mmCIF file of C-alpha atoms in Angstrom:
data_model
loop_
_atom_site.group_PDB
_atom_site.id
_atom_site.type_symbol
_atom_site.label_atom_id
_atom_site.label_comp_id
_atom_site.label_asym_id
_atom_site.label_seq_id
_atom_site.Cartn_x
_atom_site.Cartn_y
_atom_site.Cartn_z
ATOM 1 C CA MET A 16 51.877 -61.736 -2.577
ATOM 2 C CA THR A 17 48.831 -59.530 -1.953
ATOM 3 C CA LEU A 18 46.605 -58.578 -4.855
ATOM 4 C CA LEU A 19 44.782 -55.273 -4.590
ATOM 5 C CA ARG A 20 42.109 -54.303 -7.101
ATOM 6 C CA LEU A 21 40.833 -50.821 -7.747
ATOM 7 C CA SER A 22 39.900 -48.348 -10.494
ATOM 8 C CA VAL A 23 41.923 -45.180 -10.975
ATOM 9 C CA ALA A 24 40.539 -42.376 -13.170
ATOM 10 C CA ALA A 25 39.504 -43.969 -16.488
ATOM 11 C CA CYS A 26 41.754 -46.983 -16.251
ATOM 12 C CA ALA A 27 41.515 -50.081 -14.113
ATOM 13 C CA THR A 28 44.732 -50.741 -12.245
ATOM 14 C CA LEU A 29 46.282 -53.879 -10.885
ATOM 15 C CA VAL A 30 48.589 -53.191 -7.941
ATOM 16 C CA LEU A 31 50.864 -55.829 -6.506
ATOM 17 C CA ALA A 32 52.758 -55.720 -3.248
ATOM 18 C CA VAL A 33 56.151 -57.283 -3.961
ATOM 19 C CA PRO A 34 58.695 -58.043 -1.226
ATOM 20 C CA ALA A 35 61.835 -55.951 -1.522
ATOM 21 C CA PRO A 36 64.870 -57.912 -2.746
ATOM 22 C CA SER A 37 67.364 -58.857 -0.077
ATOM 23 C CA VAL A 38 70.234 -57.713 -2.285
ATOM 24 C CA ALA A 39 70.015 -54.547 -4.346
ATOM 25 C CA ALA A 40 70.126 -55.171 -8.090
ATOM 26 C CA ASP A 41 69.766 -53.112 -11.237
ATOM 27 C CA GLY A 42 67.388 -53.519 -14.140
ATOM 28 C CA GLN A 43 66.792 -57.061 -15.264
ATOM 29 C CA ALA A 44 68.177 -58.567 -12.039
ATOM 30 C CA LYS A 45 65.403 -57.048 -9.955
ATOM 31 C CA PRO A 46 62.309 -59.190 -9.281
ATOM 32 C CA SER A 47 59.407 -58.524 -11.617
ATOM 33 C CA SER A 48 56.241 -56.764 -10.509
ATOM 34 C CA THR A 49 53.838 -59.129 -12.255
ATOM 35 C CA SER A 50 53.518 -61.699 -15.002
ATOM 36 C CA PHE A 51 50.681 -63.013 -17.120
ATOM 37 C CA ALA A 52 49.852 -65.981 -19.338
ATOM 38 C CA VAL A 53 48.738 -65.708 -22.976
ATOM 39 C CA ILE A 54 47.006 -68.489 -24.917
ATOM 40 C CA GLY A 55 44.946 -68.588 -28.096
ATOM 41 C CA ASP A 56 43.410 -70.813 -30.772
ATOM 42 C CA VAL A 57 42.573 -73.428 -28.161
ATOM 43 C CA PRO A 58 40.883 -75.840 -27.662
ATOM 44 C CA TYR A 59 40.712 -77.198 -31.213
ATOM 45 C CA GLY A 60 38.928 -80.543 -31.581
ATOM 46 C CA ALA A 61 37.990 -83.365 -29.255
ATOM 47 C CA ALA A 62 41.481 -84.210 -27.990
ATOM 48 C CA GLN A 63 42.223 -80.620 -26.986
ATOM 49 C CA ILE A 64 38.781 -80.197 -25.441
ATOM 50 C CA GLU A 65 39.546 -83.194 -23.253
ATOM 51 C CA ALA A 66 42.996 -81.835 -22.378
ATOM 52 C CA PHE A 67 41.869 -78.240 -21.791
ATOM 53 C CA PRO A 68 40.946 -78.583 -18.093
ATOM 54 C CA GLY A 69 44.392 -80.010 -17.378
ATOM 55 C CA TRP A 70 46.047 -77.183 -19.268
ATOM 56 C CA ILE A 71 44.128 -74.667 -17.175
ATOM 57 C CA ASP A 72 45.274 -76.534 -14.067
ATOM 58 C CA ARG A 73 48.865 -76.224 -15.306
ATOM 59 C CA ILE A 74 48.494 -72.463 -15.800
ATOM 60 C CA ASN A 75 46.940 -72.152 -12.344
ATOM 61 C CA GLU A 76 49.918 -73.997 -10.868
ATOM 62 C CA GLN A 77 52.496 -71.691 -12.453
ATOM 63 C CA ALA A 78 54.063 -69.495 -9.801
ATOM 64 C CA GLY A 79 53.794 -65.740 -10.162
ATOM 65 C CA LEU A 80 50.958 -65.458 -12.684
ATOM 66 C CA ASP A 81 48.615 -62.585 -11.881
ATOM 67 C CA LEU A 82 46.620 -62.349 -15.114
ATOM 68 C CA ALA A 83 45.741 -64.497 -18.124
ATOM 69 C CA PHE A 84 44.693 -63.601 -21.672
ATOM 70 C CA HIS A 85 42.964 -65.747 -24.303
ATOM 71 C CA VAL A 86 43.358 -64.122 -27.718
ATOM 72 C CA GLY A 87 40.397 -65.841 -29.319
ATOM 73 C CA ASP A 88 39.326 -68.901 -31.293
ATOM 74 C CA ILE A 89 37.906 -71.110 -28.548
ATOM 75 C CA LYS A 90 37.076 -73.786 -31.141
ATOM 76 C CA ASN A 91 38.125 -74.861 -34.609
ATOM 77 C CA GLY A 92 36.326 -73.498 -37.644
ATOM 78 C CA SER A 93 34.587 -76.720 -38.669
ATOM 79 C CA SER A 94 32.703 -77.646 -35.487
ATOM 80 C CA PRO A 95 29.204 -76.444 -34.541
ATOM 81 C CA CYS A 96 28.899 -73.007 -32.930
ATOM 82 C CA THR A 97 26.416 -74.078 -30.278
ATOM 83 C CA ASP A 98 25.349 -72.376 -27.078
ATOM 84 C CA ALA A 99 26.230 -75.590 -25.238
ATOM 85 C CA TYR A 100 29.811 -75.388 -26.462
ATOM 86 C CA SER A 101 30.150 -71.767 -25.345
ATOM 87 C CA ALA A 102 28.730 -72.698 -21.940
ATOM 88 C CA MET A 103 31.293 -75.481 -21.601
ATOM 89 C CA ILE A 104 34.174 -73.127 -22.418
ATOM 90 C CA ARG A 105 32.784 -70.512 -20.049
ATOM 91 C CA GLU A 106 32.758 -73.122 -17.287
ATOM 92 C CA GLN A 107 36.430 -73.828 -17.966
ATOM 93 C CA PHE A 108 37.301 -70.128 -18.155
ATOM 94 C CA ASP A 109 35.788 -69.628 -14.720
ATOM 95 C CA ARG A 110 38.288 -72.172 -13.362
ATOM 96 C CA PHE A 111 41.195 -69.761 -13.938
ATOM 97 C CA GLU A 112 42.509 -68.732 -10.534
ATOM 98 C CA MET A 113 43.615 -65.342 -11.830
ATOM 99 C CA PRO A 114 41.650 -62.716 -13.798
ATOM 100 C CA LEU A 115 41.154 -63.861 -17.409
ATOM 101 C CA LEU A 116 40.636 -61.382 -20.238
ATOM 102 C CA TYR A 117 39.198 -63.025 -23.350
ATOM 103 C CA THR A 118 38.905 -61.371 -26.748
ATOM 104 C CA PRO A 119 36.800 -63.263 -29.321
ATOM 105 C CA GLY A 120 38.130 -64.909 -32.460
ATOM 106 C CA ASP A 121 36.521 -65.565 -35.827
ATOM 107 C CA ASN A 122 35.846 -69.282 -35.284
ATOM 108 C CA GLU A 123 33.297 -68.676 -32.530
ATOM 109 C CA TRP A 124 31.095 -66.291 -34.495
ATOM 110 C CA THR A 125 32.414 -64.850 -37.786
ATOM 111 C CA ASP A 126 32.886 -68.243 -39.429
ATOM 112 C CA CYS A 127 29.747 -69.830 -38.005
ATOM 113 C CA HIS A 128 28.047 -69.398 -41.396
ATOM 114 C CA ARG A 129 30.007 -72.451 -42.577
ATOM 115 C CA THR A 130 27.933 -75.585 -43.095
ATOM 116 C CA ALA A 131 30.093 -77.659 -40.758
ATOM 117 C CA ALA A 132 29.847 -74.923 -38.112
ATOM 118 C CA GLY A 133 26.054 -74.968 -38.222
ATOM 119 C CA ALA A 134 25.185 -72.467 -40.991
ATOM 120 C CA TYR A 135 24.344 -69.769 -38.463
ATOM 121 C CA ASN A 136 23.938 -66.069 -39.038
ATOM 122 C CA PRO A 137 27.230 -64.759 -37.568
ATOM 123 C CA LEU A 138 25.629 -61.647 -36.078
ATOM 124 C CA GLU A 139 23.215 -63.824 -34.113
ATOM 125 C CA ARG A 140 26.185 -65.862 -32.888
ATOM 126 C CA LEU A 141 28.001 -62.669 -31.872
ATOM 127 C CA THR A 142 25.056 -61.632 -29.718
ATOM 128 C CA ALA A 143 24.996 -65.077 -28.120
ATOM 129 C CA LEU A 144 28.755 -64.966 -27.536
ATOM 130 C CA ARG A 145 28.532 -61.662 -25.693
ATOM 131 C CA ALA A 146 25.716 -63.043 -23.550
ATOM 132 C CA ALA A 147 27.782 -66.122 -22.708
ATOM 133 C CA PHE A 148 31.067 -64.412 -21.821
ATOM 134 C CA PHE A 149 30.441 -60.708 -21.145
ATOM 135 C CA GLU A 150 27.166 -60.572 -19.252
ATOM 136 C CA THR A 151 28.772 -58.473 -16.502
ATOM 137 C CA PRO A 152 30.519 -55.555 -18.234
ATOM 138 C CA GLY A 153 33.709 -54.366 -16.616
ATOM 139 C CA LEU A 154 34.409 -57.652 -14.860
ATOM 140 C CA THR A 155 36.918 -60.248 -16.069
ATOM 141 C CA LEU A 156 36.371 -63.964 -16.278
ATOM 142 C CA GLY A 157 38.283 -66.318 -13.992
ATOM 143 C CA ASP A 158 38.985 -64.639 -10.651
ATOM 144 C CA PRO A 159 36.890 -61.490 -11.166
ATOM 145 C CA LEU A 160 38.762 -58.205 -11.520
ATOM 146 C CA LYS A 161 37.179 -54.841 -12.242
ATOM 147 C CA VAL A 162 38.432 -53.426 -15.541
ATOM 148 C CA ASP A 163 37.339 -50.693 -17.912
ATOM 149 C CA SER A 164 35.323 -51.696 -20.955
ATOM 150 C CA GLN A 165 33.520 -50.248 -23.948
ATOM 151 C CA ALA A 166 30.214 -51.712 -22.804
ATOM 152 C CA ASP A 167 28.586 -48.289 -23.176
ATOM 153 C CA LEU A 168 29.419 -48.467 -26.883
ATOM 154 C CA GLY A 169 28.138 -52.038 -27.205
ATOM 155 C CA PHE A 170 31.557 -53.706 -27.047
ATOM 156 C CA PRO A 171 31.980 -55.164 -23.535
ATOM 157 C CA GLU A 172 34.706 -57.459 -24.838
ATOM 158 C CA ASN A 173 37.030 -54.475 -25.411
ATOM 159 C CA GLN A 174 38.645 -54.157 -21.994
ATOM 160 C CA SER A 175 41.570 -52.250 -20.526
ATOM 161 C CA LEU A 176 43.587 -51.953 -17.345
ATOM 162 C CA ARG A 177 46.907 -50.697 -16.056
ATOM 163 C CA THR A 178 49.478 -52.766 -14.187
ATOM 164 C CA ALA A 179 53.062 -52.037 -13.148
ATOM 165 C CA GLY A 180 53.269 -48.956 -15.341
ATOM 166 C CA VAL A 181 52.002 -50.748 -18.468
ATOM 167 C CA GLU A 182 48.703 -50.027 -20.222
ATOM 168 C CA LEU A 183 46.940 -53.165 -21.494
ATOM 169 C CA ALA A 184 43.866 -53.508 -23.720
ATOM 170 C CA THR A 185 41.984 -56.233 -25.584
ATOM 171 C CA LEU A 186 40.729 -55.457 -29.093
ATOM 172 C CA HIS A 187 37.945 -57.387 -30.810
ATOM 173 C CA VAL A 188 39.617 -57.763 -34.212
ATOM 174 C CA VAL A 189 39.245 -61.119 -35.965
ATOM 175 C CA GLY A 190 40.320 -63.109 -39.002
ATOM 176 C CA SER A 191 38.260 -63.539 -42.172
ATOM 177 C CA ASN A 192 39.150 -59.913 -42.925
ATOM 178 C CA ASN A 193 37.512 -58.830 -39.657
ATOM 179 C CA ASP A 194 34.234 -60.383 -40.906
ATOM 180 C CA ARG A 195 34.107 -58.619 -44.234
ATOM 181 C CA ALA A 196 34.383 -61.984 -46.046
ATOM 182 C CA PRO A 197 31.068 -63.208 -47.548
ATOM 183 C CA TRP A 198 28.972 -65.655 -45.547
ATOM 184 C CA THR A 199 29.047 -68.322 -48.238
ATOM 185 C CA GLY A 200 27.826 -71.072 -45.924
ATOM 186 C CA ILE A 201 24.370 -69.512 -45.836
ATOM 187 C CA GLY A 202 24.330 -68.838 -49.553
ATOM 188 C CA LEU A 203 25.715 -65.304 -49.757
ATOM 189 C CA THR A 204 28.329 -64.195 -52.257
ATOM 190 C CA ALA A 205 28.887 -60.661 -50.979
ATOM 191 C CA PRO A 206 28.903 -58.997 -47.556
ATOM 192 C CA THR A 207 25.512 -57.789 -46.344
ATOM 193 C CA SER A 208 24.864 -54.204 -45.318
ATOM 194 C CA GLU A 209 24.310 -55.326 -41.716
ATOM 195 C CA GLN A 210 27.590 -57.230 -41.791
ATOM 196 C CA LEU A 211 29.548 -54.256 -43.075
ATOM 197 C CA ALA A 212 27.898 -51.903 -40.587
ATOM 198 C CA GLU A 213 28.826 -54.185 -37.692
ATOM 199 C CA GLU A 214 32.429 -54.486 -38.858
ATOM 200 C CA SER A 215 32.758 -50.743 -39.358
ATOM 201 C CA ALA A 216 31.435 -49.966 -35.886
ATOM 202 C CA ARG A 217 33.572 -52.643 -34.215
ATOM 203 C CA MET A 218 36.731 -51.484 -35.982
ATOM 204 C CA ALA A 219 36.004 -47.868 -35.050
ATOM 205 C CA ALA A 220 35.626 -48.920 -31.421
ATOM 206 C CA ALA A 221 38.911 -50.836 -31.535
ATOM 207 C CA ILE A 222 40.708 -47.812 -32.958
ATOM 208 C CA ASP A 223 39.114 -45.577 -30.317
ATOM 209 C CA LEU A 224 40.427 -47.915 -27.625
ATOM 210 C CA VAL A 225 43.905 -47.884 -29.150
ATOM 211 C CA GLU A 226 43.905 -44.093 -29.141
ATOM 212 C CA GLU A 227 42.540 -43.925 -25.591
ATOM 213 C CA THR A 228 45.101 -46.449 -24.359
ATOM 214 C CA PHE A 229 48.002 -44.493 -25.815
ATOM 215 C CA ALA A 230 46.549 -41.235 -24.474
ATOM 216 C CA ARG A 231 46.502 -42.739 -20.977
ATOM 217 C CA ALA A 232 50.009 -44.075 -21.479
ATOM 218 C CA ARG A 233 51.299 -40.598 -22.324
ATOM 219 C CA ARG A 234 49.337 -38.987 -19.502
ATOM 220 C CA THR A 235 50.641 -41.446 -16.905
ATOM 221 C CA ASP A 236 54.144 -41.733 -18.382
ATOM 222 C CA ALA A 237 53.627 -45.471 -18.873
ATOM 223 C CA ARG A 238 56.617 -47.620 -19.734
ATOM 224 C CA ALA A 239 54.779 -49.632 -22.379
ATOM 225 C CA VAL A 240 51.484 -50.395 -24.105
ATOM 226 C CA ALA A 241 50.382 -54.021 -24.667
ATOM 227 C CA LEU A 242 47.470 -54.869 -26.952
ATOM 228 C CA PHE A 243 45.793 -58.251 -27.446
ATOM 229 C CA GLN A 244 43.681 -59.414 -30.383
ATOM 230 C CA GLN A 245 42.899 -62.511 -32.438
ATOM 231 C CA ALA A 246 43.685 -61.412 -36.010
ATOM 232 C CA ASP A 247 47.227 -61.843 -37.278
ATOM 233 C CA MET A 248 47.441 -58.851 -39.582
ATOM 234 C CA PHE A 249 51.072 -59.750 -40.367
ATOM 235 C CA ASP A 250 50.800 -63.491 -41.067
ATOM 236 C CA PRO A 251 54.216 -64.770 -42.259
ATOM 237 C CA GLY A 252 52.355 -67.049 -44.680
ATOM 238 C CA TYR A 253 50.727 -64.092 -46.445
ATOM 239 C CA GLN A 254 50.096 -64.563 -50.157
ATOM 240 C CA PRO A 255 49.431 -61.721 -52.618
ATOM 241 C CA GLY A 256 45.729 -61.525 -53.212
ATOM 242 C CA TRP A 257 44.687 -62.076 -49.617
ATOM 243 C CA ASP A 258 42.108 -59.464 -48.703
ATOM 244 C CA LEU A 259 43.402 -57.590 -45.655
ATOM 245 C CA SER A 260 41.629 -54.331 -46.465
ATOM 246 C CA ALA A 261 39.608 -54.217 -43.240
ATOM 247 C CA PHE A 262 42.765 -53.968 -41.148
ATOM 248 C CA GLN A 263 44.270 -50.897 -42.834
ATOM 249 C CA PRO A 264 42.693 -48.301 -40.517
ATOM 250 C CA LEU A 265 43.881 -50.161 -37.423
ATOM 251 C CA VAL A 266 47.397 -50.653 -38.766
ATOM 252 C CA GLN A 267 47.586 -46.942 -39.582
ATOM 253 C CA ALA A 268 46.389 -46.093 -36.069
ATOM 254 C CA LEU A 269 49.067 -48.356 -34.599
ATOM 255 C CA VAL A 270 51.741 -46.632 -36.678
ATOM 256 C CA ASP A 271 50.468 -43.173 -35.726
ATOM 257 C CA GLU A 272 50.198 -43.915 -32.009
ATOM 258 C CA ALA A 273 53.278 -46.081 -31.515
ATOM 259 C CA SER A 274 55.579 -43.798 -33.487
ATOM 260 C CA THR A 275 54.698 -40.854 -31.226
ATOM 261 C CA PHE A 276 54.978 -42.808 -27.977
ATOM 262 C CA ASP A 277 58.292 -42.846 -26.094
ATOM 263 C CA GLY A 278 57.826 -46.302 -24.574
ATOM 264 C CA GLU A 279 57.639 -49.806 -25.954
ATOM 265 C CA VAL A 280 54.596 -51.250 -27.718
ATOM 266 C CA TYR A 281 53.620 -54.917 -27.838
ATOM 267 C CA LEU A 282 50.891 -56.585 -29.911
ATOM 268 C CA PHE A 283 49.942 -60.145 -28.913
ATOM 269 C CA ASP A 284 47.851 -62.145 -31.377
ATOM 270 C CA GLY A 285 46.864 -65.641 -32.449
ATOM 271 C CA ASP A 286 45.195 -66.684 -35.706
ATOM 272 C CA SER A 287 48.222 -68.068 -37.600
ATOM 273 C CA HIS A 288 48.929 -70.720 -34.920
ATOM 274 C CA VAL A 289 52.752 -70.609 -35.004
ATOM 275 C CA TYR A 290 54.837 -68.809 -32.392
ATOM 276 C CA ASN A 291 56.504 -65.793 -33.928
ATOM 277 C CA THR A 292 57.981 -62.506 -32.825
ATOM 278 C CA ASP A 293 58.910 -59.638 -35.126
ATOM 279 C CA ARG A 294 58.626 -55.888 -35.740
ATOM 280 C CA PRO A 295 56.132 -55.703 -38.616
ATOM 281 C CA LEU A 296 55.811 -51.912 -38.654
ATOM 282 C CA ALA A 297 59.510 -51.069 -38.468
ATOM 283 C CA THR A 298 61.122 -48.895 -41.134
ATOM 284 C CA GLY A 299 61.492 -50.896 -44.345
ATOM 285 C CA SER A 300 58.993 -53.620 -43.409
ATOM 286 C CA ARG A 301 57.011 -55.050 -46.327
ATOM 287 C CA TRP A 302 53.855 -54.764 -44.213
ATOM 288 C CA LEU A 303 53.816 -50.986 -44.520
ATOM 289 C CA ALA A 304 53.218 -51.322 -48.249
ATOM 290 C CA ILE A 305 50.936 -54.362 -47.972
ATOM 291 C CA HIS A 306 48.593 -52.436 -45.691
ATOM 292 C CA GLY A 307 49.100 -49.155 -47.522
ATOM 293 C CA VAL A 308 50.001 -47.118 -44.446
ATOM 294 C CA GLN A 309 52.098 -44.014 -44.013
ATOM 295 C CA GLY A 310 55.004 -43.818 -41.577
ATOM 296 C CA SER A 311 56.539 -46.582 -39.468
ATOM 297 C CA ALA A 312 56.841 -47.673 -35.837
ATOM 298 C CA ASP A 313 60.186 -49.190 -34.875
ATOM 299 C CA ASN A 314 59.111 -49.633 -31.245
ATOM 300 C CA LEU A 315 56.260 -52.096 -31.884
ATOM 301 C CA THR A 316 56.947 -55.785 -31.262
ATOM 302 C CA ARG A 317 54.391 -58.360 -32.371
ATOM 303 C CA VAL A 318 54.147 -61.765 -30.633
ATOM 304 C CA THR A 319 52.026 -64.620 -32.008
ATOM 305 C CA VAL A 320 51.220 -67.460 -29.622
ATOM 306 C CA ASP A 321 51.221 -71.132 -30.571
ATOM 307 C CA GLY A 322 47.749 -72.446 -31.381
ATOM 308 C CA GLU A 323 45.816 -75.335 -32.913
ATOM 309 C CA ALA A 324 48.144 -78.374 -33.188
ATOM 310 C CA ASN A 325 51.058 -76.253 -31.958
ATOM 311 C CA ASN A 326 49.278 -75.465 -28.710
ATOM 312 C CA THR A 327 51.598 -77.448 -26.445
ATOM 313 C CA ASN A 328 52.487 -74.475 -24.256
ATOM 314 C CA PHE A 329 51.386 -71.156 -22.861
ATOM 315 C CA LEU A 330 53.292 -67.902 -23.062
ATOM 316 C CA GLN A 331 54.432 -66.488 -19.736
ATOM 317 C CA VAL A 332 55.088 -62.762 -20.040
ATOM 318 C CA THR A 333 56.992 -60.938 -17.315
ATOM 319 C CA LEU A 334 56.907 -57.211 -16.655
ATOM 320 C CA THR A 335 60.427 -56.220 -15.696
ATOM 321 C CA ARG A 336 61.463 -53.504 -13.266
ATOM 322 C CA PRO A 337 62.393 -50.008 -14.513
ATOM 323 C CA GLY A 338 65.934 -50.030 -15.820
ATOM 324 C CA ALA A 339 65.670 -53.388 -17.561
ATOM 325 C CA GLY A 340 66.593 -53.669 -21.216
ATOM 326 C CA ASP A 341 63.008 -54.569 -22.206
ATOM 327 C CA VAL A 342 59.766 -53.812 -20.409
ATOM 328 C CA LEU A 343 58.331 -57.249 -21.251
ATOM 329 C CA THR A 344 60.117 -60.569 -21.528
ATOM 330 C CA TRP A 345 58.487 -63.930 -22.218
ATOM 331 C CA GLU A 346 59.001 -67.657 -22.478
ATOM 332 C CA ARG A 347 56.954 -70.565 -23.779
ATOM 333 C CA VAL A 348 56.092 -72.876 -20.905
ATOM 334 C CA PRO A 349 55.160 -76.470 -21.892
ATOM 335 C CA TYR A 350 51.955 -77.784 -20.385
ATOM 336 C CA ASP A 351 53.742 -80.990 -19.433
ATOM 337 C CA SER A 352 56.594 -79.256 -17.576
#
């Protein structure tokens, strides 16, 4: 298979030359155009750090993978947030033999105020994280691929591209209420003004990217939109009293955009560590009231990848040919298979 890389208009595009099938087939029976791997909340702790290079090798060995996504949390929340650790993960990320799009999680910067994590100022850690992983805006990790990014807005980690008639984008949206939770590890009991300003600007950028991605999808008659982020805004373990207020504008934007889009919408996330698939914004869903949003979006499917102790596999997502029942299909592939 030949991989061609180029930028078209405002959206990076991945084009794959696929041999024609020897026997004509309809829909799902036709060979897929491309597939990608999704992982998140890994590596957690010493044992997973040791195993991580082998897991990357396993992903590299999987036939047909053209992209990979890491949906954040490159460490657990109780280990030091050091530059040396980020450099080690970056070295491993560069071993991916396909383009890797990484969107940060809370453990690598938001939660670094915790004593066990080093009692850092999270905004300082965010600056260091961008320097470690996004020093060349518009270029993926792993096997470099040119993509579009929001680097001009200060958010190089928000990236987008188009492949096989599907618009894809990474959104920097994290747990800990998107970093509106107080930095108690450094003695604070309420969010700082700088903290709130950063969160507000980052959320606005994420919403802008959602709107731009759907606008491109409508303009190009895309079959689907796929978004990737760390925060699980629809955690099945939700308890009343959890503060999810920071996510309301994004959830409303997802409802507004997905409900007026004719194709399918997919949201891949991590954060809650247990594989799950559902339709959290469908008519009648409890999440509409929890987030206080208007309307619904029956065409949005959310997929959470296994993480932390459950990270025994990666998700292989396949883009089907036009005519298939679903634009994306996926399976969990064990690392030891």
